Coordinates of C-alpha atoms in Angstrom, one line a residue:
Chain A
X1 CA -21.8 17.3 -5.0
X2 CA -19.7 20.3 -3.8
X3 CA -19.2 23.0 -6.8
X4 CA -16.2 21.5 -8.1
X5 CA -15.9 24.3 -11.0
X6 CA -15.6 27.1 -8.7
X7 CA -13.0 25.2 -6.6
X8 CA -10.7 24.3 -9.5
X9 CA -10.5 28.1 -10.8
X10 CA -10.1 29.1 -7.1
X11 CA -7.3 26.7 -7.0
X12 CA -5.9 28.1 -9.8
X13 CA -6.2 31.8 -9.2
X14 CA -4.8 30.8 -5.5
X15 CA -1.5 29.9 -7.5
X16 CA -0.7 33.5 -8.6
X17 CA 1.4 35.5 -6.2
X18 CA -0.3 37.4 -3.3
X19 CA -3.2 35.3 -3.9
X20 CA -4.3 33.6 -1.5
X21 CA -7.6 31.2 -1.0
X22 CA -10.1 34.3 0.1
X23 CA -8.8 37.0 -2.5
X24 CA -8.7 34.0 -5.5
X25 CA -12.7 33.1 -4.2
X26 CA -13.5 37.1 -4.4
X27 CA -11.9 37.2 -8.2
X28 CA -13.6 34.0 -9.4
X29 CA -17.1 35.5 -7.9
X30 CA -16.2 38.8 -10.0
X31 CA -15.5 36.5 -13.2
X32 CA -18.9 34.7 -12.5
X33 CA -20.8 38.2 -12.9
X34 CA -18.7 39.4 -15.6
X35 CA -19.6 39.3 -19.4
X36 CA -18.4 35.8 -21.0
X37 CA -16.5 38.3 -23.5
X38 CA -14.5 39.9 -21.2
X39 CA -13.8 37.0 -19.5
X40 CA -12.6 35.2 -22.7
X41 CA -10.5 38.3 -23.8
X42 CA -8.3 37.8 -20.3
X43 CA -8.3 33.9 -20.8
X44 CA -6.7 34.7 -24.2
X45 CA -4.6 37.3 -23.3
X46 CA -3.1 35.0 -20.8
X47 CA -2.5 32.6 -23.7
X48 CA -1.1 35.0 -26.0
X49 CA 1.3 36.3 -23.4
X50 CA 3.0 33.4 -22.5
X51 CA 2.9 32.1 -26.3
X52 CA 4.1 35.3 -28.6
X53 CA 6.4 36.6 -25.4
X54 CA 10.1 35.5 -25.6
X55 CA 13.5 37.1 -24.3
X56 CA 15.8 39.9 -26.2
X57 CA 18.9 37.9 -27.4
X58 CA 20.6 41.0 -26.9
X59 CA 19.5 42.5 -23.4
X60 CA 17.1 39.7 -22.2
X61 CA 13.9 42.3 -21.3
X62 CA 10.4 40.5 -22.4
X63 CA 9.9 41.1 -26.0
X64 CA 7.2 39.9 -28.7
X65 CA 10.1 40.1 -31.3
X66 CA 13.6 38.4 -31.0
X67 CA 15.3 41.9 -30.1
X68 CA 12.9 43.7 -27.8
X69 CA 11.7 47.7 -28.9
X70 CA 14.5 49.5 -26.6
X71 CA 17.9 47.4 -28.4
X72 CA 16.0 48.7 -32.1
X73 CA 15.3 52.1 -31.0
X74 CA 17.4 53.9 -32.7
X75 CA 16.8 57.2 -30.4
X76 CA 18.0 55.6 -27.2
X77 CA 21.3 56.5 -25.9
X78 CA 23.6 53.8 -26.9
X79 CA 26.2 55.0 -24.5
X80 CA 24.7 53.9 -21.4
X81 CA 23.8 50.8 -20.1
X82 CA 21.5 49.6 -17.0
X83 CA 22.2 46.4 -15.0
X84 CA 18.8 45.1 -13.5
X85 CA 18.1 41.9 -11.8
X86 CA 15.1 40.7 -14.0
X87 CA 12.9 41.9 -16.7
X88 CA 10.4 43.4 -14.4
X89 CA 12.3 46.3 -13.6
X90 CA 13.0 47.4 -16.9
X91 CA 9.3 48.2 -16.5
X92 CA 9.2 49.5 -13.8
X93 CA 12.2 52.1 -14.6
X94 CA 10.6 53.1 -17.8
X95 CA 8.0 53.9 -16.6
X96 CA 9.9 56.6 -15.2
X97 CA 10.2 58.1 -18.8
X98 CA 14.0 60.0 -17.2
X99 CA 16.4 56.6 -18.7
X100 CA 16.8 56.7 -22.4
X101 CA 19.9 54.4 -22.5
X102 CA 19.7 50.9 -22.7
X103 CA 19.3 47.4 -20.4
X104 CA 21.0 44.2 -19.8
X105 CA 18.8 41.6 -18.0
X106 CA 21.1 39.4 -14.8
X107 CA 18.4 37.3 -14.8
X108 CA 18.5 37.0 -10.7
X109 CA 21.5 38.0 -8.2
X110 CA 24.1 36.2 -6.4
X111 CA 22.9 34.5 -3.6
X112 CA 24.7 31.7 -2.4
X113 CA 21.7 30.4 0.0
X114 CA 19.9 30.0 -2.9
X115 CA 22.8 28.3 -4.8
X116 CA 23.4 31.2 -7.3
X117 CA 26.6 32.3 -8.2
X118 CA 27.7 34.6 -10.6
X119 CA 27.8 32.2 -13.5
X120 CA 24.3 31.6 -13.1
X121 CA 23.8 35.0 -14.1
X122 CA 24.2 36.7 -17.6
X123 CA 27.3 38.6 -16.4
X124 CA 29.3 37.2 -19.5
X125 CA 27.4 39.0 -21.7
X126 CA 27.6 42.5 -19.8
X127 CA 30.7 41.9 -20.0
X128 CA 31.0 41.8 -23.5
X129 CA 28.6 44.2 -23.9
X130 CA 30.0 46.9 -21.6
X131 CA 33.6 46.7 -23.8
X132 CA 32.3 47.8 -26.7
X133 CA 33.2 50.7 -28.4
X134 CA 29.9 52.4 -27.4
X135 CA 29.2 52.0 -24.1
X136 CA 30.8 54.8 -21.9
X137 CA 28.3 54.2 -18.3
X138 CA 27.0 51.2 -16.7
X139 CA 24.4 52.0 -14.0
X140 CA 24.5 49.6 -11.6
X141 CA 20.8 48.9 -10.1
X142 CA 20.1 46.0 -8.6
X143 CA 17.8 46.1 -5.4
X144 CA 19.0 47.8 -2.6
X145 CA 18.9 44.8 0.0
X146 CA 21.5 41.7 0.8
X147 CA 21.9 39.9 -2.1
X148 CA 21.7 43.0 -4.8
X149 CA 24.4 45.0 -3.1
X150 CA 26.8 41.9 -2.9
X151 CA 25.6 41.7 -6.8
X152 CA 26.6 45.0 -7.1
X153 CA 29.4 45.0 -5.3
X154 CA 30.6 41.5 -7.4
X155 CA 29.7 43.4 -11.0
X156 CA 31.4 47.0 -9.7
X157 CA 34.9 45.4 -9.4
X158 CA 34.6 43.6 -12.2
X159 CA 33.7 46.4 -14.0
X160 CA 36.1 48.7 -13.1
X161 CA 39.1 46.3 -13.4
X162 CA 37.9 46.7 -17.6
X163 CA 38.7 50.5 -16.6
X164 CA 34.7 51.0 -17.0
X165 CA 32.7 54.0 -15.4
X166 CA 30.5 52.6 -13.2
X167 CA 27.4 54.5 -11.3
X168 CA 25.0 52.8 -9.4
X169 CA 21.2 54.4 -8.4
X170 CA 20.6 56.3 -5.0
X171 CA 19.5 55.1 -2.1
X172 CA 18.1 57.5 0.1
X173 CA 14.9 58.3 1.9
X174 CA 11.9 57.7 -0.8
X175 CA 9.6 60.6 -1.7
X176 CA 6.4 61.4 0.2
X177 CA 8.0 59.3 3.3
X178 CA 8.3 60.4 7.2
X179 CA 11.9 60.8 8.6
X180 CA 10.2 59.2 11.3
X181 CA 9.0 56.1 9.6
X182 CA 12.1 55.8 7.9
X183 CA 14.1 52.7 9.0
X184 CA 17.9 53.1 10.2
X185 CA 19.6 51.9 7.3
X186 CA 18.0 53.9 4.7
X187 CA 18.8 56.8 6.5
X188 CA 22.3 55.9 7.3
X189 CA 22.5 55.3 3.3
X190 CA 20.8 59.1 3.2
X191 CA 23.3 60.6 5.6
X192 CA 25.9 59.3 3.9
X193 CA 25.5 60.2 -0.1
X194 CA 24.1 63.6 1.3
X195 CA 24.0 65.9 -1.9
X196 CA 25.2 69.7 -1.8
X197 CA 22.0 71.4 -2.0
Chain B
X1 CA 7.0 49.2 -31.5
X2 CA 6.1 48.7 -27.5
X3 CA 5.0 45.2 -25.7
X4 CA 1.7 45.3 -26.9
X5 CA 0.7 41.8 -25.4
X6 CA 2.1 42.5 -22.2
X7 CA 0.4 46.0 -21.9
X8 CA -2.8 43.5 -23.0
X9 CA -2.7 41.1 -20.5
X10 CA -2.0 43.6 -17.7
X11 CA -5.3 46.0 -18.3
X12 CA -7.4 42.8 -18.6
X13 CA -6.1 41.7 -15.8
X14 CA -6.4 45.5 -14.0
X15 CA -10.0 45.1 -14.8
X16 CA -10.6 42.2 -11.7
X17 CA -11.3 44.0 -8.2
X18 CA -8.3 44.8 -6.2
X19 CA -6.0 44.7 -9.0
X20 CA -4.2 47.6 -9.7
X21 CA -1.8 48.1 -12.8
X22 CA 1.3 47.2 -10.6
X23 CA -0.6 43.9 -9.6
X24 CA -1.4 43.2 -12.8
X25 CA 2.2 43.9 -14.2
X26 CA 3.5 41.5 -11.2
X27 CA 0.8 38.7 -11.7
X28 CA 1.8 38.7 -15.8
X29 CA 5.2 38.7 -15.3
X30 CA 4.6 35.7 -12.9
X31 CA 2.4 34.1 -16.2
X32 CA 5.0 35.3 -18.1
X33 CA 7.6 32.2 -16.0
X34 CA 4.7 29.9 -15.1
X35 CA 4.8 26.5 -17.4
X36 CA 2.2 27.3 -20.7
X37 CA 0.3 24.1 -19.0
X38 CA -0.6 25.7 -16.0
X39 CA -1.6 29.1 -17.8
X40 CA -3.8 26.8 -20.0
X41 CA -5.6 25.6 -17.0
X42 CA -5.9 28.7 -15.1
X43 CA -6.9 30.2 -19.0
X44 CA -10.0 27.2 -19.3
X45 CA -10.5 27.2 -15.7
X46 CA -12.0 31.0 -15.6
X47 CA -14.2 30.4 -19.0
X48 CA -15.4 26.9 -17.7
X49 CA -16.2 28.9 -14.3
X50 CA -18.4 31.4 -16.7
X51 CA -19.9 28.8 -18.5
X52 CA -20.6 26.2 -16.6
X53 CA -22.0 27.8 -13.2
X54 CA -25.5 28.5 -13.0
X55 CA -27.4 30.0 -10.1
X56 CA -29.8 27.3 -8.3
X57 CA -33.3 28.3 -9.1
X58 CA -34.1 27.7 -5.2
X59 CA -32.3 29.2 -3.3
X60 CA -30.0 31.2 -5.8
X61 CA -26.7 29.6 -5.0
X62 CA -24.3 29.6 -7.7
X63 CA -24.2 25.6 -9.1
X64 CA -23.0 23.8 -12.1
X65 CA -26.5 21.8 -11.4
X66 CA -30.2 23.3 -12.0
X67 CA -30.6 23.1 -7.8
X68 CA -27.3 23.4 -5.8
X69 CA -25.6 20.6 -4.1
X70 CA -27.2 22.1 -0.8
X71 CA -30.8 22.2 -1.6
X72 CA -30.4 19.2 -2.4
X73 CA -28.3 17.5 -0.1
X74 CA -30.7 15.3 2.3
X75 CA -28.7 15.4 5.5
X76 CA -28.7 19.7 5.4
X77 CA -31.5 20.9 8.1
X78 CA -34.5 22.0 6.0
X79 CA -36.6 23.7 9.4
X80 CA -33.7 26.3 9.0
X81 CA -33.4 28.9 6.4
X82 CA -30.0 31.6 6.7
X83 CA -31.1 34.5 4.2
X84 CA -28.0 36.3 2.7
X85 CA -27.2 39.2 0.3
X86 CA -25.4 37.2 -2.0
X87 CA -24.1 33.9 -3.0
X88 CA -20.3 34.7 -2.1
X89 CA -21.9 35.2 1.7
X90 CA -22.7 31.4 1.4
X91 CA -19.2 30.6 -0.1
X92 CA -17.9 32.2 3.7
X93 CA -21.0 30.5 5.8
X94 CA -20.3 27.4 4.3
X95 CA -16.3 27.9 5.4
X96 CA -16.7 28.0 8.5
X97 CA -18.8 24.4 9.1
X98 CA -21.4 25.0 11.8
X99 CA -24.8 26.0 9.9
X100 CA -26.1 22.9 8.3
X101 CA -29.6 24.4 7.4
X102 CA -30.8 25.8 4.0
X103 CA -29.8 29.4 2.1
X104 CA -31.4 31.8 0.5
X105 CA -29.9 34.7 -2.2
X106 CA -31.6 38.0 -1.9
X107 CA -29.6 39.4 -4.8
X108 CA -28.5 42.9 -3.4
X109 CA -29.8 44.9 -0.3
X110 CA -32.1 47.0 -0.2
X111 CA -30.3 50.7 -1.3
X112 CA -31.7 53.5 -2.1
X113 CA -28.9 55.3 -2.8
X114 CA -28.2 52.9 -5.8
X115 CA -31.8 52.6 -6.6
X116 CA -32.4 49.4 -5.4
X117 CA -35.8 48.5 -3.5
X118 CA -37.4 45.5 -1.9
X119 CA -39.1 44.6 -5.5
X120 CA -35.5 44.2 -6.9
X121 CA -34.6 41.8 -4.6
X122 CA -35.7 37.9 -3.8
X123 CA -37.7 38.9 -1.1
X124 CA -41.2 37.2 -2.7
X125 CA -39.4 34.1 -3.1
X126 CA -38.1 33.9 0.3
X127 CA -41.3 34.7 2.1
X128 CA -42.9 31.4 0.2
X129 CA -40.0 29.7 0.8
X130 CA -40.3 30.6 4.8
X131 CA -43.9 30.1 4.9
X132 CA -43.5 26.2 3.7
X133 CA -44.5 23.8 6.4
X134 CA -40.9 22.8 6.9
X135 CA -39.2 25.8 8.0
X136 CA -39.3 26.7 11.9
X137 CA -36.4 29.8 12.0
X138 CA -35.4 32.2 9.6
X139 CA -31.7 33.6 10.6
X140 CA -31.0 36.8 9.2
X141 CA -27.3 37.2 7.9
X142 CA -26.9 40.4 6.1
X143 CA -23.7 42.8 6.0
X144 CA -23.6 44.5 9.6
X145 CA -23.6 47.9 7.6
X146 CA -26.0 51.1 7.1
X147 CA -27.8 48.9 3.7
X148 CA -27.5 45.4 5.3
X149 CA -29.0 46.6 9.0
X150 CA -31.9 48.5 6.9
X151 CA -32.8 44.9 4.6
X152 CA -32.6 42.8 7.8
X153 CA -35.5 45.1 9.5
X154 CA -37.3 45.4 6.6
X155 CA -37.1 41.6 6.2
X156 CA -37.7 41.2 9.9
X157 CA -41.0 42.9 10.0
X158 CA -42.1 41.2 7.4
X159 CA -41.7 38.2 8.5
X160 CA -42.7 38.5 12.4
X161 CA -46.2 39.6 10.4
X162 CA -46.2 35.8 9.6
X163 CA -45.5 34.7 12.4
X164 CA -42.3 33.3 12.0
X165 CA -39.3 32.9 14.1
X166 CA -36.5 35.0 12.9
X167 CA -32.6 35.6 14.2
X168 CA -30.2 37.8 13.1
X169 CA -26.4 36.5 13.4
X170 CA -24.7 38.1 16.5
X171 CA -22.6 41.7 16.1
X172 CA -19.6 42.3 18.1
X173 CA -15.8 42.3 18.9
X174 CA -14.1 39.8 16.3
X175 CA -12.7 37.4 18.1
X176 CA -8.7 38.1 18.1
X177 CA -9.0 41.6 18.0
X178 CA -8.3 44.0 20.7
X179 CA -10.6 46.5 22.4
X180 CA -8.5 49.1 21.7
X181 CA -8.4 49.0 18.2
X182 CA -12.6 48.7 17.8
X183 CA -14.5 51.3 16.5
X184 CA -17.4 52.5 19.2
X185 CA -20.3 51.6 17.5
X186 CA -19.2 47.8 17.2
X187 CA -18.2 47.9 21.3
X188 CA -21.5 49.4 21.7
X189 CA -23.0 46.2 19.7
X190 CA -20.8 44.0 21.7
X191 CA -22.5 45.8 24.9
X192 CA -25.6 45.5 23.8
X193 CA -25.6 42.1 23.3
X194 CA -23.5 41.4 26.3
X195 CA -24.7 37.5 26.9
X196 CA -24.7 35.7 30.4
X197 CA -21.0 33.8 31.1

């Protein structure tokens, strides 16, 4: 009898992304020498993230309450608004700590090889969103490859036909890089929304 | 008030080797869109995996059984016994389907950097094991590195006092790399142990 235990939970770690078979057998050989505590605090955790974790009815970011802790602060700036494909990268932006304003969740991006079109997206709702009274920005920023730029492209002419200022993040060369190592596009995109300096 | 579930599940999760808090932010949001059936398998999976796997009081294989499915599997080779640092080594062996003989878990290396000697290791074990009637070779497979090279000559001299037959798995050039890209003291292995073609 092979040790079917350890194949199951490799077969399930294996399922997570960038996990693959060897990485998922290292992890279940760390949980095998950990402390049954710690392992049952992750195995819960797990749980309780998937259970007491729903979407903001308002801007769609992850939330443990129905409107998430950046629609009910009351010391963000109500004034602007960021578009972002999915939830993730509201996390990933604050934890930049510079955007105080708030978020509105697409929930994905056009891409018609992947049979999404704009009404798959929660573009309604920006919409009604970005008329109010308050809003006086939308930042545009979607990821800067194929299918985020057309998204971006699709959202900034709606956008501006509602007489809306839009802005959308730089791209540019990232921070720390090599000119050298830098691929042509990015650098085109650099050369192009040069910066007086 | 912040996601304090998310925040949670990612630093349990940052605790597992290789995962970093970016990781562990990806692999919850991916929990976070994963069906709650499959999180609740994964979930059981890891504490059934920490509760249910022993080590095999032979050879120190990790088994849901008192003796692992290879000790006692009838049609393994029991003349040859392939020692190994630890049981994750067997996990890789095992992988690759050639070696049909017997294991045995040494528990560590000898280090004693990290305070770790021959008396803290399975050595006593093994050389009763090795001096049974039954075994005819004992093939050394330790890590090729400064602690592994140091246990497999302390274990060789050991065991060439009792007359035994001992190997040590063969060092070299991986096989799809390129010579280019090999660090010397591997090419000088490879020399070394050039074999007749």
């Amino acid at each position: 009898m092979k040790n079917r235990i350890f194949e199951c939970c490799v077969n399930e770690l294996s399922r997570l992304p960038g996990i693959g078979k060897k990485t998922a057998a290292r992890l279940a050989l760390h949980i095998l020498k950990t402390d049954i505590e710690q392992v049952r605090a992750l195995s819960a955790s797990l749980i309780e993230l998937k259970e007491k974790t729903v979407f903001c009815k308002i801007c769609g970011n992850m939330s443990e309450t129905e409107v998430c802790h950046i629609c009910t602060d009351d010391y963000r700036n109500r004034t602007q608004l960021c578009v972002v494909e999915e939830a993730k990268d509201i996390f990933v932006l604050e934890a930049t700590g510079f955007y105080r304003g708030l978020y509105h969740v697409l929930g994905g991006r056009i891409s018609p090889l992947d049979g999404i079109g704009p009404d798959d997206l929660s573009i309604d709702k920006l919409i009604q969103r970005a008329t109010s009274d308050e809003v006086a920005e939308v930042i545009i920023a979607t990821n800067p490859d194929i299918e985020g730029e057309t998204t971006a492209i699709y959202l900034s002419k709606l956008l501006h036909k509602l007489n809306l200022n839009v802005t959308k993040i730089a791209s540019g060369v990232p921070i720390g890089s090599n000119l050298e190592y830098t691929d042509e596009l990015t650098l085109l995109k650099a050369m192009e929304q040069r910066k007086d300096f």
